[in-house]
Amino acid sequence: MSDRNMEEKVEQATNSKNISLPMSRVRLIMKSSPDVSCINQDALFLTTKATELFVQHLALSSYKNGSGKGTNTLSYSDLARAAEESETFQFLTDILPKKILARDYLKSLEEMDKDDDNL
């Protein structure tokens, strides 16, 4: 699928009044906040639509800059790279960290311990 076709589909979804995410789940997430007591239907719809558009934007940005463009796939590493490199998605770096092997992590912990002992 070309970038143009992908962008056209996103544009159509943006202009559509239909939503793909289940509003009941969004309501459940919103109600999990202690600050929320009552949720207006319009606010619920707008929050659901905004979330949907955000996820589409994240996916499209990750796809455009990702490694799976040739195979028409989107991987976790593409999302993590977008979160790390894009200023827009910088707040997602804790949620989408780059994957690291356990042995590499343990090695870095050992190096940090050595550095702390040298001080």
PDB file of C-alpha atoms in Angstrom:
ATOM      1  CA  MET A   1       0.000   0.000   0.000  1.00  0.00           C
ATOM      2  CA  SER A   2       1.480   3.360  -0.954  1.00  0.00           C
ATOM      3  CA  ASP A   3       1.876   6.301   1.394  1.00  0.00           C
ATOM      4  CA  ARG A   4      -0.744   8.209  -0.557  1.00  0.00           C
ATOM      5  CA  ASN A   5      -3.354   5.458  -0.163  1.00  0.00           C
ATOM      6  CA  MET A   6      -2.553   5.194   3.538  1.00  0.00           C
ATOM      7  CA  GLU A   7      -2.919   8.951   4.015  1.00  0.00           C
ATOM      8  CA  GLU A   8      -6.206   8.965   2.079  1.00  0.00           C
ATOM      9  CA  LYS A   9      -7.610   6.266   4.371  1.00  0.00           C
ATOM     10  CA  VAL A  10      -6.527   8.221   7.442  1.00  0.00           C
ATOM     11  CA  GLU A  11      -8.102  11.378   6.002  1.00  0.00           C
ATOM     12  CA  GLN A  12     -11.380   9.545   5.394  1.00  0.00           C
ATOM     13  CA  ALA A  13     -11.367   8.172   8.935  1.00  0.00           C
ATOM     14  CA  THR A  14     -10.640  11.648  10.292  1.00  0.00           C
ATOM     15  CA  ASN A  15     -13.602  13.184   8.515  1.00  0.00           C
ATOM     16  CA  SER A  16     -15.917  10.318   9.419  1.00  0.00           C
ATOM     17  CA  LYS A  17     -18.302  10.570  12.347  1.00  0.00           C
ATOM     18  CA  ASN A  18     -17.934   6.835  12.925  1.00  0.00           C
ATOM     19  CA  ILE A  19     -15.570   5.580  15.570  1.00  0.00           C
ATOM     20  CA  SER A  20     -13.686   2.309  15.793  1.00  0.00           C
ATOM     21  CA  LEU A  21     -12.825   2.251  19.473  1.00  0.00           C
ATOM     22  CA  PRO A  22     -15.479   0.954  21.867  1.00  0.00           C
ATOM     23  CA  MET A  23     -16.901   3.897  23.791  1.00  0.00           C
ATOM     24  CA  SER A  24     -17.674   1.659  26.765  1.00  0.00           C
ATOM     25  CA  ARG A  25     -13.949   0.957  27.231  1.00  0.00           C
ATOM     26  CA  VAL A  26     -13.083   4.637  26.951  1.00  0.00           C
ATOM     27  CA  ARG A  27     -15.785   5.423  29.523  1.00  0.00           C
ATOM     28  CA  LEU A  28     -14.333   2.763  31.832  1.00  0.00           C
ATOM     29  CA  ILE A  29     -10.855   4.276  31.515  1.00  0.00           C
ATOM     30  CA  MET A  30     -12.195   7.782  32.105  1.00  0.00           C
ATOM     31  CA  LYS A  31     -14.146   6.658  35.189  1.00  0.00           C
ATOM     32  CA  SER A  32     -11.026   5.054  36.645  1.00  0.00           C
ATOM     33  CA  SER A  33      -9.832   8.573  37.454  1.00  0.00           C
ATOM     34  CA  PRO A  34     -10.913   9.733  40.903  1.00  0.00           C
ATOM     35  CA  ASP A  35     -11.479  13.240  39.499  1.00  0.00           C
ATOM     36  CA  VAL A  36     -14.257  12.072  37.149  1.00  0.00           C
ATOM     37  CA  SER A  37     -17.736  11.532  38.503  1.00  0.00           C
ATOM     38  CA  CYS A  38     -20.026  12.047  35.510  1.00  0.00           C
ATOM     39  CA  ILE A  39     -19.233  11.802  31.792  1.00  0.00           C
ATOM     40  CA  ASN A  40     -21.253  13.700  29.210  1.00  0.00           C
ATOM     41  CA  GLN A  41     -22.009  11.742  25.996  1.00  0.00           C
ATOM     42  CA  ASP A  42     -20.482  14.492  23.846  1.00  0.00           C
ATOM     43  CA  ALA A  43     -17.310  14.493  25.939  1.00  0.00           C
ATOM     44  CA  LEU A  44     -17.137  10.714  25.705  1.00  0.00           C
ATOM     45  CA  PHE A  45     -17.546  10.780  21.920  1.00  0.00           C
ATOM     46  CA  LEU A  46     -14.929  13.520  21.488  1.00  0.00           C
ATOM     47  CA  THR A  47     -12.442  11.770  23.780  1.00  0.00           C
ATOM     48  CA  THR A  48     -12.953   8.502  21.905  1.00  0.00           C
ATOM     49  CA  LYS A  49     -12.520  10.187  18.513  1.00  0.00           C
ATOM     50  CA  ALA A  50      -9.436  12.114  19.685  1.00  0.00           C
ATOM     51  CA  THR A  51      -7.898   8.890  21.008  1.00  0.00           C
ATOM     52  CA  GLU A  52      -8.610   7.148  17.723  1.00  0.00           C
ATOM     53  CA  LEU A  53      -7.012   9.978  15.736  1.00  0.00           C
ATOM     54  CA  PHE A  54      -3.979   9.998  18.035  1.00  0.00           C
ATOM     55  CA  VAL A  55      -3.455   6.251  17.591  1.00  0.00           C
ATOM     56  CA  GLN A  56      -3.776   6.653  13.809  1.00  0.00           C
ATOM     57  CA  HIS A  57      -1.242   9.497  13.834  1.00  0.00           C
ATOM     58  CA  LEU A  58       1.199   7.471  15.936  1.00  0.00           C
ATOM     59  CA  ALA A  59       0.805   4.426  13.707  1.00  0.00           C
ATOM     60  CA  LEU A  60       1.184   6.408  10.475  1.00  0.00           C
ATOM     61  CA  SER A  61       4.258   8.272  11.737  1.00  0.00           C
ATOM     62  CA  SER A  62       5.815   5.036  12.957  1.00  0.00           C
ATOM     63  CA  TYR A  63       5.011   3.301   9.669  1.00  0.00           C
ATOM     64  CA  LYS A  64       6.514   6.077   7.545  1.00  0.00           C
ATOM     65  CA  ASN A  65       9.784   6.040   9.487  1.00  0.00           C
ATOM     66  CA  GLY A  66       9.784   2.327  10.276  1.00  0.00           C
ATOM     67  CA  SER A  67      11.610  -0.668   8.915  1.00  0.00           C
ATOM     68  CA  GLY A  68       8.544  -2.589   7.732  1.00  0.00           C
ATOM     69  CA  LYS A  69       7.576  -0.199   4.966  1.00  0.00           C
ATOM     70  CA  GLY A  70       8.575  -2.651   2.249  1.00  0.00           C
ATOM     71  CA  THR A  71       6.624  -5.499   3.788  1.00  0.00           C
ATOM     72  CA  ASN A  72       3.680  -3.292   4.783  1.00  0.00           C
ATOM     73  CA  THR A  73       4.061  -4.071   8.494  1.00  0.00           C
ATOM     74  CA  LEU A  74       4.354  -2.087  11.690  1.00  0.00           C
ATOM     75  CA  SER A  75       6.349  -3.494  14.588  1.00  0.00           C
ATOM     76  CA  TYR A  76       6.885  -2.609  18.226  1.00  0.00           C
ATOM     77  CA  SER A  77      10.395  -1.396  17.411  1.00  0.00           C
ATOM     78  CA  ASP A  78       8.927   1.081  14.891  1.00  0.00           C
ATOM     79  CA  LEU A  79       6.634   2.492  17.589  1.00  0.00           C
ATOM     80  CA  ALA A  80       9.470   2.652  20.135  1.00  0.00           C
ATOM     81  CA  ARG A  81      11.723   4.430  17.629  1.00  0.00           C
ATOM     82  CA  ALA A  82       9.009   6.984  16.857  1.00  0.00           C
ATOM     83  CA  ALA A  83       8.510   7.622  20.583  1.00  0.00           C
ATOM     84  CA  GLU A  84      12.227   8.125  21.102  1.00  0.00           C
ATOM     85  CA  GLU A  85      13.035  10.199  18.013  1.00  0.00           C
ATOM     86  CA  SER A  86       9.925  12.341  17.579  1.00  0.00           C
ATOM     87  CA  GLU A  87       9.457  15.290  19.893  1.00  0.00           C
ATOM     88  CA  THR A  88       5.694  14.907  19.515  1.00  0.00           C
ATOM     89  CA  PHE A  89       5.738  11.388  20.979  1.00  0.00           C
ATOM     90  CA  GLN A  90       8.532  11.935  23.516  1.00  0.00           C
ATOM     91  CA  PHE A  91       6.112  11.454  26.420  1.00  0.00           C
ATOM     92  CA  LEU A  92       5.623   7.819  25.334  1.00  0.00           C
ATOM     93  CA  THR A  93       9.240   6.763  25.895  1.00  0.00           C
ATOM     94  CA  ASP A  94       8.400   5.244  29.304  1.00  0.00           C
ATOM     95  CA  ILE A  95       5.448   3.338  27.852  1.00  0.00           C
ATOM     96  CA  LEU A  96       7.209   2.251  24.639  1.00  0.00           C
ATOM     97  CA  PRO A  97      10.834   1.665  25.623  1.00  0.00           C
ATOM     98  CA  LYS A  98      13.253   0.108  23.172  1.00  0.00           C
ATOM     99  CA  LYS A  99      13.583  -3.604  23.733  1.00  0.00           C
ATOM    100  CA  ILE A 100      16.789  -4.751  25.335  1.00  0.00           C
ATOM    101  CA  LEU A 101      18.040  -8.269  25.928  1.00  0.00           C
ATOM    102  CA  ALA A 102      18.271  -9.388  29.548  1.00  0.00           C
ATOM    103  CA  ARG A 103      22.003 -10.070  29.271  1.00  0.00           C
ATOM    104  CA  ASP A 104      22.606  -6.542  27.940  1.00  0.00           C
ATOM    105  CA  TYR A 105      20.564  -5.076  30.777  1.00  0.00           C
ATOM    106  CA  LEU A 106      22.428  -7.100  33.400  1.00  0.00           C
ATOM    107  CA  LYS A 107      25.726  -6.053  31.836  1.00  0.00           C
ATOM    108  CA  SER A 108      24.751  -2.374  32.030  1.00  0.00           C
ATOM    109  CA  LEU A 109      23.700  -2.833  35.683  1.00  0.00           C
ATOM    110  CA  GLU A 110      27.074  -4.361  36.481  1.00  0.00           C
ATOM    111  CA  GLU A 111      28.828  -1.433  34.805  1.00  0.00           C
ATOM    112  CA  MET A 112      26.729   1.022  36.808  1.00  0.00           C
ATOM    113  CA  ASP A 113      27.631  -0.829  40.026  1.00  0.00           C
ATOM    114  CA  LYS A 114      31.321  -0.662  39.129  1.00  0.00           C
ATOM    115  CA  ASP A 115      31.024   3.066  38.463  1.00  0.00           C
ATOM    116  CA  ASP A 116      29.302   3.571  41.828  1.00  0.00           C
ATOM    117  CA  ASP A 117      32.027   1.579  43.617  1.00  0.00           C
ATOM    118  CA  ASN A 118      34.731   3.721  41.994  1.00  0.00           C
ATOM    119  CA  LEU A 119      33.216   6.887  43.432  1.00  0.00           C
TER     120      LEU A 119
END
